Amino acid sequence: MNAQQQILAYLKTGKTITVIEAGQKFKCYSLTGVISRLRKNGYDIVTHYESNINNKGTHARYELIEVKS
């Protein structure tokens, strides 16, 4: 199973993911590209922006809203 398949399976469980988590859990260092490909394949993935721990800037957290039929 490649990183894209692993991330999709993870999102289908109702969990969300950040770039850092994708790297740690799946050794995926191009989450933005994976999310882009999944969206092109019909998956409804939304981006939530969260403040960084040090309050300087934000980071993205991705959530699968609707599973492709």
Short mmCIF file of N, CA and C in Angstrom, two decimals:
data_model
loop_
_atom_site.label_atom_id
_atom_site.label_comp_id
_atom_site.label_asym_id
_atom_site.label_seq_id
_atom_site.Cartn_x
_atom_site.Cartn_y
_atom_site.Cartn_z
N MET A 1 0.85 -1.18 0.00
CA MET A 1 0.00 0.00 0.00
C MET A 1 0.90 1.24 0.00
N ASN A 2 0.66 2.14 -0.95
CA ASN A 2 1.48 3.34 -1.02
C ASN A 2 0.96 4.40 -0.04
N ALA A 3 1.69 5.50 0.07
CA ALA A 3 1.34 6.55 1.03
C ALA A 3 -0.04 7.13 0.76
N GLN A 4 -0.39 7.33 -0.50
CA GLN A 4 -1.70 7.88 -0.83
C GLN A 4 -2.82 6.96 -0.35
N GLN A 5 -2.67 5.68 -0.58
CA GLN A 5 -3.67 4.71 -0.15
C GLN A 5 -3.76 4.66 1.38
N GLN A 6 -2.61 4.73 2.04
CA GLN A 6 -2.59 4.71 3.51
C GLN A 6 -3.28 5.95 4.08
N ILE A 7 -3.01 7.10 3.50
CA ILE A 7 -3.61 8.34 3.99
C ILE A 7 -5.10 8.34 3.75
N LEU A 8 -5.54 7.87 2.58
CA LEU A 8 -6.97 7.79 2.30
C LEU A 8 -7.65 6.85 3.31
N ALA A 9 -7.08 5.71 3.56
CA ALA A 9 -7.66 4.77 4.52
C ALA A 9 -7.73 5.41 5.91
N TYR A 10 -6.70 6.15 6.28
CA TYR A 10 -6.66 6.84 7.57
C TYR A 10 -7.77 7.89 7.66
N LEU A 11 -7.93 8.69 6.60
CA LEU A 11 -8.97 9.71 6.59
C LEU A 11 -10.36 9.10 6.60
N LYS A 12 -10.53 7.95 5.98
CA LYS A 12 -11.83 7.28 5.95
C LYS A 12 -12.27 6.82 7.33
N THR A 13 -11.35 6.71 8.28
CA THR A 13 -11.72 6.32 9.64
C THR A 13 -12.27 7.49 10.43
N GLY A 14 -12.29 8.68 9.80
CA GLY A 14 -12.82 9.86 10.48
C GLY A 14 -11.76 10.72 11.13
N LYS A 15 -10.51 10.33 10.99
CA LYS A 15 -9.42 11.10 11.57
C LYS A 15 -8.99 12.21 10.62
N THR A 16 -8.28 13.18 11.16
CA THR A 16 -7.72 14.28 10.36
C THR A 16 -6.21 14.12 10.35
N ILE A 17 -5.54 14.88 9.46
CA ILE A 17 -4.08 14.73 9.35
C ILE A 17 -3.42 16.05 8.97
N THR A 18 -2.21 16.23 9.49
CA THR A 18 -1.37 17.37 9.15
C THR A 18 -0.13 16.86 8.42
N VAL A 19 0.64 17.79 7.88
CA VAL A 19 1.88 17.42 7.19
C VAL A 19 2.82 16.67 8.14
N ILE A 20 2.96 17.17 9.35
CA ILE A 20 3.85 16.53 10.33
C ILE A 20 3.40 15.11 10.63
N GLU A 21 2.10 14.93 10.86
CA GLU A 21 1.56 13.60 11.16
C GLU A 21 1.75 12.65 9.99
N ALA A 22 1.58 13.14 8.77
CA ALA A 22 1.75 12.30 7.58
C ALA A 22 3.20 11.80 7.48
N GLY A 23 4.13 12.68 7.80
CA GLY A 23 5.54 12.29 7.78
C GLY A 23 5.86 11.26 8.85
N GLN A 24 5.32 11.46 10.04
CA GLN A 24 5.59 10.56 11.16
C GLN A 24 4.91 9.20 10.98
N LYS A 25 3.65 9.21 10.58
CA LYS A 25 2.88 7.96 10.50
C LYS A 25 3.12 7.17 9.22
N PHE A 26 3.29 7.88 8.11
CA PHE A 26 3.33 7.21 6.81
C PHE A 26 4.57 7.49 5.98
N LYS A 27 5.54 8.21 6.54
CA LYS A 27 6.75 8.59 5.81
C LYS A 27 6.40 9.32 4.52
N CYS A 28 5.32 10.11 4.56
CA CYS A 28 4.86 10.88 3.41
C CYS A 28 5.27 12.33 3.63
N TYR A 29 6.10 12.84 2.74
CA TYR A 29 6.61 14.20 2.89
C TYR A 29 6.06 15.13 1.82
N SER A 30 5.00 14.69 1.15
CA SER A 30 4.34 15.54 0.15
C SER A 30 2.82 15.41 0.31
N LEU A 31 2.34 15.68 1.51
CA LEU A 31 0.92 15.53 1.81
C LEU A 31 0.07 16.43 0.92
N THR A 32 0.53 17.63 0.64
CA THR A 32 -0.23 18.54 -0.21
C THR A 32 -0.51 17.92 -1.58
N GLY A 33 0.47 17.25 -2.14
CA GLY A 33 0.29 16.58 -3.42
C GLY A 33 -0.68 15.41 -3.32
N VAL A 34 -0.60 14.66 -2.25
CA VAL A 34 -1.51 13.53 -2.04
C VAL A 34 -2.95 14.05 -1.93
N ILE A 35 -3.14 15.09 -1.14
CA ILE A 35 -4.48 15.67 -0.97
C ILE A 35 -5.01 16.19 -2.31
N SER A 36 -4.16 16.83 -3.08
CA SER A 36 -4.55 17.34 -4.40
C SER A 36 -5.02 16.20 -5.31
N ARG A 37 -4.27 15.10 -5.34
CA ARG A 37 -4.65 13.95 -6.18
C ARG A 37 -5.96 13.33 -5.70
N LEU A 38 -6.14 13.23 -4.39
CA LEU A 38 -7.38 12.66 -3.86
C LEU A 38 -8.58 13.54 -4.24
N ARG A 39 -8.40 14.84 -4.16
CA ARG A 39 -9.48 15.76 -4.56
C ARG A 39 -9.81 15.59 -6.04
N LYS A 40 -8.79 15.45 -6.87
CA LYS A 40 -9.01 15.26 -8.31
C LYS A 40 -9.74 13.94 -8.59
N ASN A 41 -9.57 12.99 -7.68
CA ASN A 41 -10.24 11.69 -7.82
C ASN A 41 -11.64 11.69 -7.21
N GLY A 42 -12.13 12.86 -6.78
CA GLY A 42 -13.50 12.98 -6.33
C GLY A 42 -13.74 12.99 -4.83
N TYR A 43 -12.69 12.94 -4.04
CA TYR A 43 -12.87 12.96 -2.59
C TYR A 43 -13.02 14.39 -2.10
N ASP A 44 -14.00 14.60 -1.22
CA ASP A 44 -14.28 15.93 -0.66
C ASP A 44 -13.43 16.09 0.61
N ILE A 45 -12.31 16.76 0.45
CA ILE A 45 -11.39 16.97 1.57
C ILE A 45 -11.31 18.45 1.84
N VAL A 46 -11.57 18.83 3.10
CA VAL A 46 -11.51 20.24 3.47
C VAL A 46 -10.23 20.51 4.25
N THR A 47 -9.83 21.76 4.20
CA THR A 47 -8.63 22.20 4.91
C THR A 47 -9.04 23.11 6.06
N HIS A 48 -8.57 22.76 7.25
CA HIS A 48 -8.77 23.59 8.44
C HIS A 48 -7.41 24.19 8.78
N TYR A 49 -7.36 25.47 9.05
CA TYR A 49 -6.11 26.11 9.43
C TYR A 49 -6.08 26.30 10.94
N GLU A 50 -4.98 25.88 11.56
CA GLU A 50 -4.82 25.95 13.00
C GLU A 50 -3.59 26.77 13.33
N SER A 51 -3.63 27.44 14.46
CA SER A 51 -2.45 28.19 14.92
C SER A 51 -1.35 27.23 15.31
N ASN A 52 -0.12 27.61 15.01
CA ASN A 52 1.02 26.82 15.45
C ASN A 52 1.19 26.95 16.95
N ILE A 53 1.88 26.03 17.54
CA ILE A 53 2.08 26.02 19.00
C ILE A 53 2.71 27.32 19.47
N ASN A 54 3.65 27.84 18.72
CA ASN A 54 4.35 29.06 19.13
C ASN A 54 3.59 30.33 18.74
N ASN A 55 2.34 30.15 18.24
CA ASN A 55 1.47 31.26 17.85
C ASN A 55 2.01 32.10 16.69
N LYS A 56 2.97 31.60 15.97
CA LYS A 56 3.49 32.30 14.79
C LYS A 56 3.08 31.53 13.56
N GLY A 57 2.03 32.00 12.89
CA GLY A 57 1.58 31.35 11.68
C GLY A 57 0.56 30.25 11.94
N THR A 58 0.22 29.56 10.86
CA THR A 58 -0.76 28.48 10.93
C THR A 58 -0.25 27.26 10.16
N HIS A 59 -0.93 26.15 10.36
CA HIS A 59 -0.67 24.96 9.57
C HIS A 59 -2.02 24.36 9.17
N ALA A 60 -2.00 23.53 8.15
CA ALA A 60 -3.22 22.94 7.62
C ALA A 60 -3.48 21.57 8.24
N ARG A 61 -4.75 21.31 8.50
CA ARG A 61 -5.22 19.99 8.93
C ARG A 61 -6.30 19.59 7.93
N TYR A 62 -6.15 18.40 7.36
CA TYR A 62 -7.05 17.94 6.32
C TYR A 62 -8.06 16.94 6.88
N GLU A 63 -9.30 17.05 6.38
CA GLU A 63 -10.38 16.18 6.83
C GLU A 63 -11.19 15.72 5.63
N LEU A 64 -11.47 14.43 5.58
CA LEU A 64 -12.32 13.87 4.53
C LEU A 64 -13.77 14.06 4.96
N ILE A 65 -14.53 14.77 4.15
CA ILE A 65 -15.92 15.05 4.47
C ILE A 65 -16.86 13.99 3.90
N GLU A 66 -16.61 13.62 2.68
CA GLU A 66 -17.52 12.71 2.00
C GLU A 66 -16.72 11.67 1.23
N VAL A 67 -17.06 10.42 1.40
CA VAL A 67 -16.36 9.36 0.69
C VAL A 67 -16.89 9.30 -0.73
N LYS A 68 -15.98 9.15 -1.67
CA LYS A 68 -16.33 9.03 -3.10
C LYS A 68 -17.27 7.85 -3.29
N SER A 69 -18.35 8.07 -4.04
CA SER A 69 -19.30 6.97 -4.26
C SER A 69 -18.95 6.14 -5.46
#
